[in-house]
Amino acid sequence: MSEKFDVIVIGSGPGGYVAAIRAAQLGLKTACIEKWKNKEGKYVNGGTCLNVGCIPSKALLDSSWKYHEAKDALDVHGIEVGKVKMDVSKMIERKGEIVKKLTGGVAGLFTANKVTSIFGTGKLLANKKVEVTDDEGNSTVYEAENVILASGSVPVNIPPAPVDNKIIVDSTGALEFSEAPKRLGVIGAGVIGLELGSVWNRLGSEVVVLEAMDKFLAIMDQQVAKESQKIFKKQGLDIRLACRVTGSEVKGEEVVVTYQDKDGKEHQETFDKLIVCVGRRPYTEGLLSEDAGVKMDERGFIYVNDLCMTSAPGVWAIGDVVRGPMLAHKASEEGVVVAERIAGQKPMMNYDVIPNVIYTHPEIAAVGRTEEQVKADGEPYNVGSFPFAINGRAMAANDTQGFVKIIAHAETDRVLGAHIVGPSAADLVQQVAIAMEFGSSAEDIGMTVFAHPTLSETVKEAALGVNGHAIHTVNRKKRK
């Protein structure tokens, strides 16, 4: 007889491990299967996010920003330093230690919550059976009342720039450079491209970003996108829009990239390293047997309903492998919802209030709808905004780029969205997300007492500005 569980989770990324822990907390006998191995060849939990995604990239972003500040931004505070040097190998080593602590932390949480950790490659069979294959090719079949698929995503590869993990790398390889490349090419001006481009730009690389779309950050509010583009240009990022990469050729220790501009004219650029980050795709290779009963859509995502239920009874799917934004926190919340549904509770997830962040400096963050989306929906709306340039706390920190923008319905004053480029944007947008979750109006935020002096006051002033009541800036005249 094969061992039976109430819940088996395939994948221990931020969706899978959270789902497993919550299920175990609810008294369900739970197992979590993971096949990820670290550089030492040891099995580890945490998936892409903890191992080669969110966490290590933020470690490099913070280290590179501190280097930039020490090198170029401390004199305004009266701090004089000698020649500043960056030890890239030590930065990479520190990143690795943070990853090790967090992945080890997941293992500790599994033990504390009595989650059975199973290492190997998991495959869903018919009738909610799960086959796990180890390194030697030995297979064990487990049974479950419920199975949660949380296999995540992998980088999209493109034929014109095949990744060799030496000269042409994906986002994982870009976290392991031993030194800052003299010239760095980045294909894709999305979240990953901008973050990784920023890291190496701060450390001295000449960075050229090639983006196929003719709009910068097309999914973001365009007022914020345009301001962000100006800031990145000042920082030294060479962002070229409407440029389609058509080929690449590795020559020795360099790569020659060929691309076409918006007029169809062909250009070539030579780089020491090339990062390919044009998006991610759901990872389902080997995940499902032919008779598993789980349907996929035309883009390769597992089909689920609003409650993350697949077409197979008792089988659920969450995170990057299903519809919706590929965000770690979205995956985690879906994991909680599914675990609680399995336990008989009735939680719902609000997909309209999921924050989205780009961890450049300044950060870019958003929640809810953009002004372009609200306008396209034909809803009457008001906008309030407030610049960090006149915020006392931002001035004290010498970090004054960007602004906060809040959009509210013109008749009900209900907050529809918030969009920020500026210091601590990720944390500030969360304040508005909480307000939106409770159906807040702009007036509600404006009536809340905010501590002074704080960056948070920009949120209050933007909310006041929605109805022309901002105190510390001149209010815009309402559109007629």
Coordinates of C-alpha atoms in Angstrom, one line a residue, residues 46-263:
G46 CA 12.1 27.7 -2.1
G47 CA 11.8 27.4 -5.8
T48 CA 12.8 30.1 -8.2
C49 CA 11.9 33.0 -5.9
L50 CA 14.2 32.0 -3.0
N51 CA 17.0 30.4 -5.1
V52 CA 17.4 32.4 -8.3
G53 CA 14.7 35.0 -8.3
C54 CA 13.2 37.5 -5.9
I55 CA 15.6 37.1 -3.0
P56 CA 19.0 36.9 -4.7
S57 CA 18.2 39.7 -7.1
K58 CA 17.2 42.0 -4.2
A59 CA 20.4 41.2 -2.4
L60 CA 22.4 42.4 -5.4
L61 CA 20.2 45.4 -5.9
D62 CA 20.7 46.5 -2.3
S63 CA 24.5 45.8 -2.4
S64 CA 24.9 47.7 -5.7
W65 CA 22.9 50.6 -4.4
K66 CA 25.0 50.9 -1.3
Y67 CA 28.1 50.9 -3.5
H68 CA 26.6 53.7 -5.6
E69 CA 25.7 55.8 -2.6
A70 CA 29.2 55.4 -1.1
K71 CA 30.8 56.2 -4.4
D72 CA 28.6 59.1 -5.6
A73 CA 26.0 60.2 -3.1
L74 CA 27.5 60.6 0.4
D75 CA 29.2 63.9 -0.1
V76 CA 26.0 65.9 0.0
H77 CA 25.6 64.6 3.6
G78 CA 29.1 65.9 4.4
I79 CA 30.5 62.4 4.4
E80 CA 33.9 62.1 2.7
V81 CA 35.3 58.7 1.7
G82 CA 38.4 57.6 -0.1
K83 CA 38.4 55.5 -3.3
V84 CA 35.4 53.1 -3.1
K85 CA 35.9 49.6 -4.4
M86 CA 33.5 46.8 -5.0
D87 CA 34.4 43.2 -4.4
V88 CA 31.9 41.4 -6.7
S89 CA 32.8 38.0 -5.5
K90 CA 32.0 39.0 -1.9
M91 CA 28.7 40.5 -3.0
I92 CA 27.8 37.2 -4.8
E93 CA 28.9 35.3 -1.7
R94 CA 26.7 37.4 0.6
K95 CA 23.8 36.8 -1.8
G96 CA 24.4 33.0 -1.5
E97 CA 24.4 33.1 2.3
I98 CA 21.0 34.9 2.3
V99 CA 19.6 32.3 -0.1
K100 CA 21.0 29.5 2.1
K101 CA 19.4 31.0 5.3
L102 CA 16.0 31.4 3.7
T103 CA 15.8 28.0 1.9
G104 CA 17.0 26.4 5.1
G105 CA 14.3 28.3 6.9
V106 CA 11.6 26.7 4.7
A107 CA 12.9 23.3 5.7
G108 CA 12.7 24.3 9.4
L109 CA 9.1 25.5 8.9
F110 CA 8.2 22.2 7.3
T111 CA 9.6 20.4 10.3
A112 CA 7.9 22.7 12.8
N113 CA 4.5 22.3 11.1
K114 CA 4.9 18.5 10.4
V115 CA 5.0 18.8 6.7
T116 CA 6.6 15.8 5.1
S117 CA 9.3 17.0 2.7
I118 CA 9.9 14.7 -0.3
F119 CA 12.7 15.3 -2.7
G120 CA 12.6 14.1 -6.3
T121 CA 10.6 14.8 -9.5
G122 CA 6.8 14.7 -8.9
K123 CA 4.3 13.7 -11.6
L124 CA 0.5 13.8 -11.2
L125 CA -1.1 10.5 -12.3
A126 CA -4.8 9.6 -12.6
N127 CA -7.0 9.5 -9.6
K128 CA -4.9 11.9 -7.5
K129 CA -1.9 9.6 -7.3
V130 CA 1.6 11.3 -7.4
E131 CA 4.7 9.5 -8.7
V132 CA 8.0 10.7 -7.3
T133 CA 11.3 9.7 -9.1
D134 CA 14.6 10.1 -7.3
D135 CA 18.1 10.6 -8.8
E136 CA 18.6 6.9 -9.4
G137 CA 15.4 6.6 -11.3
N138 CA 13.5 4.8 -8.6
S139 CA 9.9 5.7 -8.4
T140 CA 7.4 5.8 -5.4
V141 CA 3.7 6.4 -5.8
Y142 CA 1.8 8.3 -3.2
E143 CA -2.0 8.8 -2.9
A144 CA -3.8 12.0 -1.8
E145 CA -7.3 13.3 -1.2
N146 CA -6.1 16.6 -2.8
V147 CA -3.1 17.6 -5.0
I148 CA -1.9 21.1 -5.4
L149 CA 0.2 21.8 -8.5
A150 CA 2.7 24.6 -7.9
S151 CA 5.5 23.9 -10.3
G152 CA 6.2 27.6 -11.2
S153 CA 7.8 29.0 -14.3
V154 CA 11.0 29.2 -16.3
P155 CA 12.6 31.9 -18.5
V156 CA 11.5 32.1 -22.1
N157 CA 14.2 31.4 -24.6
I158 CA 14.3 33.0 -28.0
P159 CA 16.0 31.5 -31.1
P160 CA 17.9 34.7 -32.0
A161 CA 19.8 34.6 -28.7
P162 CA 20.3 31.0 -27.5
V163 CA 21.5 30.9 -23.9
D164 CA 24.9 29.3 -23.3
N165 CA 25.2 30.4 -19.7
K166 CA 28.7 31.8 -20.5
I167 CA 28.3 34.8 -22.7
I168 CA 24.6 34.7 -23.3
V169 CA 22.8 34.2 -20.0
D170 CA 19.3 34.2 -18.6
S171 CA 18.2 35.8 -15.4
T172 CA 19.8 33.1 -13.3
G173 CA 23.2 33.5 -15.0
A174 CA 23.1 37.2 -14.5
L175 CA 23.1 36.7 -10.8
E176 CA 26.5 34.9 -10.9
F177 CA 28.8 37.3 -12.9
S178 CA 32.3 37.3 -11.4
E179 CA 32.9 40.9 -12.4
A180 CA 30.9 43.8 -13.9
P181 CA 31.0 43.4 -17.7
K182 CA 32.4 46.3 -19.6
R183 CA 29.5 46.3 -22.0
L184 CA 26.3 44.6 -21.1
G185 CA 23.3 43.9 -23.4
V186 CA 19.9 43.2 -22.0
I187 CA 17.1 41.9 -24.2
G188 CA 13.8 43.0 -22.6
A189 CA 13.0 46.2 -20.6
G190 CA 10.6 44.5 -18.2
V191 CA 10.9 44.0 -14.5
I192 CA 13.8 41.5 -14.6
G193 CA 15.7 43.5 -17.4
L194 CA 15.5 46.8 -15.5
E195 CA 16.4 45.3 -12.2
L196 CA 19.4 43.3 -13.5
G197 CA 20.4 46.2 -15.8
S198 CA 20.4 48.5 -12.8
V199 CA 22.6 46.2 -10.7
W200 CA 25.4 46.1 -13.2
N201 CA 25.0 49.7 -14.4
R202 CA 25.7 50.8 -10.8
L203 CA 28.8 48.6 -10.7
G204 CA 30.3 50.2 -13.8
S205 CA 28.8 48.4 -16.8
E206 CA 27.7 50.3 -19.9
V207 CA 24.2 48.9 -20.2
V208 CA 22.1 48.8 -23.4
V209 CA 18.5 47.5 -23.0
L210 CA 16.8 46.4 -26.2
E211 CA 13.0 46.3 -26.0
A212 CA 10.7 45.0 -28.8
M213 CA 7.7 47.0 -27.7
D214 CA 7.4 50.7 -28.7
K215 CA 6.1 51.7 -25.3
F216 CA 8.1 51.6 -22.1
L217 CA 6.5 49.6 -19.3
A218 CA 3.3 49.3 -21.3
I219 CA 1.5 47.5 -18.4
M220 CA 2.1 50.3 -16.0
D221 CA 0.4 53.7 -15.7
Q222 CA 2.0 55.7 -18.5
Q223 CA 2.6 58.8 -16.4
V224 CA 4.7 56.8 -14.0
A225 CA 6.3 54.9 -16.9
K226 CA 7.4 58.1 -18.7
E227 CA 8.8 59.5 -15.4
S228 CA 10.7 56.3 -14.7
Q229 CA 12.2 56.2 -18.2
K230 CA 13.6 59.7 -17.7
I231 CA 15.1 58.7 -14.4
F232 CA 16.7 55.6 -15.8
K233 CA 18.2 57.6 -18.7
K234 CA 19.8 59.9 -16.2
Q235 CA 21.2 56.9 -14.3
G236 CA 22.9 55.8 -17.5
L237 CA 20.7 53.0 -18.8
D238 CA 20.5 53.1 -22.6
I239 CA 16.9 51.9 -23.2
R240 CA 16.1 51.4 -26.9
L241 CA 12.4 50.8 -27.7
A242 CA 10.9 49.2 -30.8
C243 CA 14.1 47.1 -31.3
R244 CA 13.6 43.5 -32.3
V245 CA 16.6 41.3 -31.9
T246 CA 17.1 39.1 -35.0
G247 CA 20.3 37.3 -34.3
S248 CA 23.4 36.9 -32.1
E249 CA 26.9 35.5 -32.7
V250 CA 29.4 34.6 -30.0
K251 CA 32.9 35.6 -31.0
G252 CA 35.5 34.6 -28.5
E253 CA 34.6 36.4 -25.2
E254 CA 32.1 38.7 -26.8
V255 CA 28.7 38.5 -28.5
V256 CA 27.6 40.5 -31.5
V257 CA 23.8 41.2 -31.4
T258 CA 21.9 42.1 -34.5
Y259 CA 18.6 44.0 -34.2
Q260 CA 16.1 46.0 -36.2
D261 CA 14.7 49.4 -35.2
K262 CA 11.2 50.6 -35.7
D263 CA 12.0 51.6 -39.3

